[in-house]
Amino acid sequence: MTVDFQSQPQGEDITPEQTPEVAFFHDGPLVKFTEIHGDHLYEQTTVYRRAVALVEDIAIDLFRVEGGETHDWMLHHGGTTPTFSLPMESGTFTPTEWLRGGTENVRSAMTDGAWSAQWPVGTVTSRVTMMGATKTTLFGLETWPLDNATITDAYPPTQTLAVRRSDDTPFLAVWDSWQDTPNLIEIHAAQNRPDAVRITTRSHTYHAVFGGGVANFDDGIRVEHDGAFALLRDDDAATLIGGSRLTFRNGQHTLSLGADQPATL
């Protein structure tokens, strides 16, 4: 993630005050979760944080940035040119120096809604699905080969996705991959906030909520908690990370978890 077209400082240039910290790490049977805070990597940001939850073989990935004017979520991936779920048109991209060593082949689209991109790597298909946000611009780029200084037949350009926003809406992406059949069936964003999602796999339905507060979903589930992350699996299992209060409601049925102080339950 870049802010205002500036790359993060490299490791040897990071001061002690800028050094990111692992705020949460949980290796549980229901979910693997980690959250890293790098709030001081950029002078203009007050929040610069990434949290990832691994559920079955699916990664739910939230990147929060507050501060600065332009946020670019970047992905360099292997394989061939990705297929997008929305129509892409020929376009231009700035800063042009980011394309140095690559090609001028730029595809772009503007969208307020969710979208996905997928690409093959050998016999595996990889996919990323990103939840929507107002005035999002998506770019498909060809940048310099990661393993070579120039493009050759043996070293094609690197496929790069850039997702650009000019506000503080977090970037919520869901990653999955498969050989024969996807395990991930459906993805639905929460109705009232951009950092919560419902996913359905071939085995279960999960409601995932990053950060405290209330999340309402279109299937009638209401989640309220005060931690870093909460997860409900169907109606039989739940996890709360870094909090003391968790409540799931579905009509007249309620499931509550609590502790005397912040904990992982």
Short mmCIF file of C-alpha atoms in Angstrom, two decimals:
data_model
loop_
_atom_site.label_atom_id
_atom_site.label_comp_id
_atom_site.label_asym_id
_atom_site.label_seq_id
_atom_site.Cartn_x
_atom_site.Cartn_y
_atom_site.Cartn_z
CA MET A 1 0.00 0.00 0.00
CA THR A 2 1.42 3.35 -1.03
CA VAL A 3 0.29 6.76 0.19
CA ASP A 4 0.42 9.86 -2.03
CA PHE A 5 2.51 8.00 -4.63
CA GLN A 6 5.34 7.42 -2.14
CA SER A 7 6.76 3.98 -1.42
CA GLN A 8 7.27 2.91 2.18
CA PRO A 9 10.74 3.55 3.58
CA GLN A 10 13.04 0.54 3.22
CA GLY A 11 14.10 -1.41 6.26
CA GLU A 12 17.49 0.21 6.66
CA ASP A 13 15.84 3.67 6.63
CA ILE A 14 13.11 2.98 9.20
CA THR A 15 13.52 4.76 12.52
CA PRO A 16 12.59 3.10 15.84
CA GLU A 17 9.42 5.21 15.95
CA GLN A 18 8.41 4.02 12.48
CA THR A 19 8.98 0.31 13.12
CA PRO A 20 5.74 -1.67 12.65
CA GLU A 21 4.54 -3.92 15.46
CA VAL A 22 2.54 -7.14 15.58
CA ALA A 23 -0.51 -6.08 17.57
CA PHE A 24 -2.34 -9.43 17.50
CA PHE A 25 -1.42 -13.00 16.61
CA HIS A 26 -3.80 -15.93 17.04
CA ASP A 27 -3.34 -19.51 15.84
CA GLY A 28 -6.65 -21.19 16.65
CA PRO A 29 -8.67 -24.10 15.27
CA LEU A 30 -11.40 -21.84 13.87
CA VAL A 31 -9.30 -18.99 12.48
CA LYS A 32 -5.66 -17.92 12.12
CA PHE A 33 -5.39 -14.15 12.63
CA THR A 34 -2.71 -11.49 12.70
CA GLU A 35 -2.75 -7.70 12.71
CA ILE A 36 0.23 -5.42 12.13
CA HIS A 37 0.37 -1.69 12.90
CA GLY A 38 2.68 0.64 11.00
CA ASP A 39 0.94 3.92 11.79
CA HIS A 40 4.14 5.99 11.62
CA LEU A 41 5.59 4.72 8.34
CA TYR A 42 4.21 7.79 6.61
CA GLU A 43 4.23 11.26 8.14
CA GLN A 44 0.73 11.99 6.81
CA THR A 45 -0.98 8.87 8.21
CA THR A 46 -2.49 8.29 11.64
CA VAL A 47 -3.54 4.71 10.84
CA TYR A 48 -1.65 2.26 8.61
CA ARG A 49 -2.67 -1.28 9.54
CA ARG A 50 -3.16 -4.66 7.94
CA ALA A 51 -5.10 -7.57 9.39
CA VAL A 52 -5.48 -11.02 7.82
CA ALA A 53 -7.78 -13.85 8.91
CA LEU A 54 -7.29 -17.34 7.47
CA VAL A 55 -10.54 -19.33 7.46
CA GLU A 56 -10.35 -22.83 5.95
CA ASP A 57 -8.29 -22.14 2.78
CA ILE A 58 -9.53 -18.56 2.36
CA ALA A 59 -7.77 -15.35 3.45
CA ILE A 60 -9.83 -12.32 4.49
CA ASP A 61 -7.52 -9.33 4.23
CA LEU A 62 -8.20 -5.80 5.54
CA PHE A 63 -5.88 -2.83 4.95
CA ARG A 64 -6.74 0.38 6.81
CA VAL A 65 -5.09 3.69 5.94
CA GLU A 66 -6.17 7.03 7.39
CA GLY A 67 -4.38 10.16 6.24
CA GLY A 68 -2.92 11.32 2.97
CA GLU A 69 -4.87 12.03 -0.19
CA THR A 70 -4.27 8.99 -2.44
CA HIS A 71 -4.10 5.34 -1.40
CA ASP A 72 -2.86 2.70 -3.86
CA TRP A 73 -3.37 -0.97 -2.95
CA MET A 74 -0.87 -2.92 -5.05
CA LEU A 75 -0.57 -6.59 -6.00
CA HIS A 76 2.20 -8.18 -8.09
CA HIS A 77 1.25 -11.73 -9.05
CA GLY A 78 2.56 -14.64 -11.05
CA GLY A 79 0.83 -16.27 -13.95
CA THR A 80 -0.72 -14.72 -17.04
CA THR A 81 -2.93 -11.67 -17.60
CA PRO A 82 -5.84 -11.72 -15.15
CA THR A 83 -9.51 -11.96 -16.08
CA PHE A 84 -11.66 -9.30 -14.42
CA SER A 85 -15.31 -9.51 -13.39
CA LEU A 86 -15.97 -6.03 -14.81
CA PRO A 87 -15.20 -4.56 -18.23
CA MET A 88 -11.74 -3.00 -18.51
CA GLU A 89 -10.78 -0.35 -21.06
CA SER A 90 -7.43 0.87 -22.38
CA GLY A 91 -6.21 3.71 -20.21
CA THR A 92 -3.29 5.62 -18.77
CA PHE A 93 -1.56 5.43 -15.42
CA THR A 94 0.42 7.81 -13.26
CA PRO A 95 3.05 7.98 -11.90
CA THR A 96 4.52 6.82 -15.20
CA GLU A 97 7.82 5.93 -13.52
CA TRP A 98 6.07 3.02 -11.82
CA LEU A 99 5.81 1.47 -15.29
CA ARG A 100 9.52 1.83 -16.04
CA GLY A 101 10.90 -1.49 -17.24
CA GLY A 102 7.37 -2.73 -17.99
CA THR A 103 4.99 -1.91 -20.84
CA GLU A 104 2.50 0.84 -21.65
CA ASN A 105 -0.33 -1.69 -21.75
CA VAL A 106 -2.72 -0.26 -19.14
CA ARG A 107 -6.28 -1.40 -18.52
CA SER A 108 -8.56 0.47 -16.16
CA ALA A 109 -12.09 0.76 -14.82
CA MET A 110 -13.97 2.86 -12.27
CA THR A 111 -16.44 1.19 -9.95
CA ASP A 112 -18.35 1.63 -6.71
CA GLY A 113 -19.12 -2.07 -6.37
CA ALA A 114 -17.29 -5.28 -5.57
CA TRP A 115 -15.10 -6.87 -8.23
CA SER A 116 -12.79 -9.85 -8.70
CA ALA A 117 -9.76 -10.83 -10.74
CA GLN A 118 -8.43 -14.33 -11.34
CA TRP A 119 -5.45 -15.84 -13.12
CA PRO A 120 -3.87 -19.27 -13.63
CA VAL A 121 -0.51 -20.28 -12.20
CA GLY A 122 0.23 -23.72 -13.60
CA THR A 123 -2.69 -25.95 -12.64
CA VAL A 124 -3.91 -23.60 -9.90
CA THR A 125 -6.37 -20.74 -10.35
CA SER A 126 -5.90 -17.80 -7.99
CA ARG A 127 -8.54 -15.16 -7.30
CA VAL A 128 -8.87 -11.95 -5.33
CA THR A 129 -12.28 -10.37 -4.66
CA MET A 130 -12.44 -6.83 -3.29
CA MET A 131 -15.44 -5.25 -1.62
CA GLY A 132 -16.74 -2.08 -3.20
CA ALA A 133 -16.13 1.56 -2.29
CA THR A 134 -17.17 4.82 -3.89
CA LYS A 135 -14.98 6.08 -6.75
CA THR A 136 -12.55 3.19 -6.82
CA THR A 137 -10.25 3.05 -9.83
CA LEU A 138 -8.84 -0.35 -10.80
CA PHE A 139 -5.76 -0.70 -13.00
CA GLY A 140 -4.29 -3.75 -14.69
CA LEU A 141 -0.60 -3.06 -15.36
CA GLU A 142 2.46 -4.81 -16.78
CA THR A 143 5.53 -3.88 -14.73
CA TRP A 144 9.18 -4.92 -14.84
CA PRO A 145 9.99 -8.65 -14.43
CA LEU A 146 10.74 -9.46 -10.80
CA ASP A 147 13.60 -11.82 -11.74
CA ASN A 148 15.19 -9.82 -14.53
CA ALA A 149 16.04 -6.22 -15.35
CA THR A 150 14.30 -6.23 -18.75
CA ILE A 151 11.46 -8.01 -20.50
CA THR A 152 12.47 -10.98 -22.64
CA ASP A 153 10.69 -14.07 -23.97
CA ALA A 154 11.90 -15.95 -20.90
CA TYR A 155 11.02 -13.11 -18.52
CA PRO A 156 7.63 -11.61 -19.34
CA PRO A 157 6.35 -8.50 -17.55
CA THR A 158 4.92 -8.88 -14.07
CA GLN A 159 1.15 -8.64 -13.86
CA THR A 160 0.26 -5.91 -11.37
CA LEU A 161 -3.07 -4.77 -9.96
CA ALA A 162 -3.41 -1.25 -8.57
CA VAL A 163 -6.56 -0.17 -6.72
CA ARG A 164 -6.73 3.57 -6.12
CA ARG A 165 -8.94 5.52 -3.71
CA SER A 166 -8.89 9.11 -2.51
CA ASP A 167 -10.59 8.64 0.86
CA ASP A 168 -10.05 6.56 4.01
CA THR A 169 -12.35 3.65 3.14
CA PRO A 170 -10.49 0.45 4.07
CA PHE A 171 -9.53 -2.11 1.43
CA LEU A 172 -11.24 -5.45 2.18
CA ALA A 173 -10.11 -8.32 -0.05
CA VAL A 174 -10.89 -12.04 -0.02
CA TRP A 175 -8.28 -14.41 -1.47
CA ASP A 176 -8.80 -17.99 -2.61
CA SER A 177 -7.30 -20.51 -5.02
CA TRP A 178 -8.18 -23.96 -6.32
CA GLN A 179 -7.26 -26.70 -8.76
CA ASP A 180 -10.60 -28.27 -9.66
CA THR A 181 -13.48 -26.56 -7.84
CA PRO A 182 -13.46 -23.42 -5.67
CA ASN A 183 -14.20 -23.93 -1.99
CA LEU A 184 -15.50 -20.37 -1.77
CA ILE A 185 -19.08 -20.06 -3.02
CA GLU A 186 -20.37 -16.60 -2.01
CA ILE A 187 -19.14 -13.29 -0.59
CA HIS A 188 -21.41 -10.56 0.77
CA ALA A 189 -20.35 -7.31 2.42
CA ALA A 190 -22.02 -6.13 5.60
CA GLN A 191 -24.89 -3.70 5.13
CA ASN A 192 -23.60 -0.88 7.36
CA ARG A 193 -19.79 -0.92 7.32
CA PRO A 194 -16.91 -1.63 4.93
CA ASP A 195 -14.79 -3.86 7.21
CA ALA A 196 -17.12 -6.83 7.67
CA VAL A 197 -18.04 -9.66 5.32
CA ARG A 198 -20.04 -12.89 5.10
CA ILE A 199 -18.49 -15.77 3.18
CA THR A 200 -19.99 -19.13 2.31
CA THR A 201 -17.82 -22.15 1.58
CA ARG A 202 -18.81 -25.66 0.60
CA SER A 203 -18.95 -26.55 4.31
CA HIS A 204 -19.90 -23.47 6.35
CA THR A 205 -21.03 -19.84 6.46
CA TYR A 206 -18.84 -17.32 8.29
CA HIS A 207 -19.46 -13.76 9.44
CA ALA A 208 -16.20 -11.86 9.91
CA VAL A 209 -15.97 -8.40 11.51
CA PHE A 210 -12.74 -6.40 11.85
CA GLY A 211 -12.74 -3.83 14.64
CA GLY A 212 -15.36 -3.19 17.29
CA GLY A 213 -18.92 -1.97 16.93
CA VAL A 214 -22.02 -3.37 15.25
CA ALA A 215 -22.21 -5.13 11.89
CA ASN A 216 -25.51 -5.98 10.22
CA PHE A 217 -25.75 -8.58 7.46
CA ASP A 218 -28.37 -9.25 4.81
CA ASP A 219 -29.17 -12.68 6.24
CA GLY A 220 -30.43 -11.16 9.51
CA ILE A 221 -27.26 -11.74 11.55
CA ARG A 222 -26.17 -8.86 13.82
CA VAL A 223 -22.67 -8.92 15.30
CA GLU A 224 -21.52 -6.64 18.12
CA HIS A 225 -18.10 -6.76 19.78
CA ASP A 226 -15.33 -4.60 21.24
CA GLY A 227 -12.24 -6.45 20.00
CA ALA A 228 -9.86 -6.46 17.06
CA PHE A 229 -11.72 -9.22 15.22
CA ALA A 230 -14.74 -11.48 15.62
CA LEU A 231 -15.84 -14.53 13.65
CA LEU A 232 -19.03 -16.58 13.71
CA ARG A 233 -19.21 -20.00 12.01
CA ASP A 234 -22.79 -21.04 11.24
CA ASP A 235 -24.49 -21.00 14.64
CA ASP A 236 -22.14 -23.38 16.44
CA ALA A 237 -18.75 -21.65 16.92
CA ALA A 238 -17.32 -18.18 17.46
CA THR A 239 -14.01 -16.44 18.16
CA LEU A 240 -13.28 -13.01 19.65
CA ILE A 241 -9.74 -11.61 19.46
CA GLY A 242 -8.52 -8.82 21.72
CA GLY A 243 -11.90 -8.03 23.26
CA SER A 244 -14.12 -8.61 26.26
CA ARG A 245 -17.63 -8.67 24.78
CA LEU A 246 -19.14 -10.45 21.78
CA THR A 247 -22.82 -10.87 20.85
CA PHE A 248 -24.38 -12.51 17.81
CA ARG A 249 -28.10 -12.08 17.19
CA ASN A 250 -30.31 -13.81 14.65
CA GLY A 251 -33.94 -12.94 15.25
CA GLN A 252 -34.83 -14.21 18.70
CA HIS A 253 -31.63 -16.22 19.15
CA THR A 254 -28.57 -14.71 20.85
CA LEU A 255 -25.05 -16.04 21.47
CA SER A 256 -22.84 -14.05 23.85
CA LEU A 257 -19.24 -14.36 24.98
CA GLY A 258 -17.60 -12.25 27.67
CA ALA A 259 -14.48 -11.76 29.76
CA ASP A 260 -13.39 -9.49 32.63
CA GLN A 261 -10.67 -7.93 30.46
CA PRO A 262 -9.59 -8.01 26.79
CA ALA A 263 -8.75 -11.56 25.79
CA THR A 264 -9.03 -14.09 22.97
CA LEU A 265 -12.05 -16.37 23.31
#
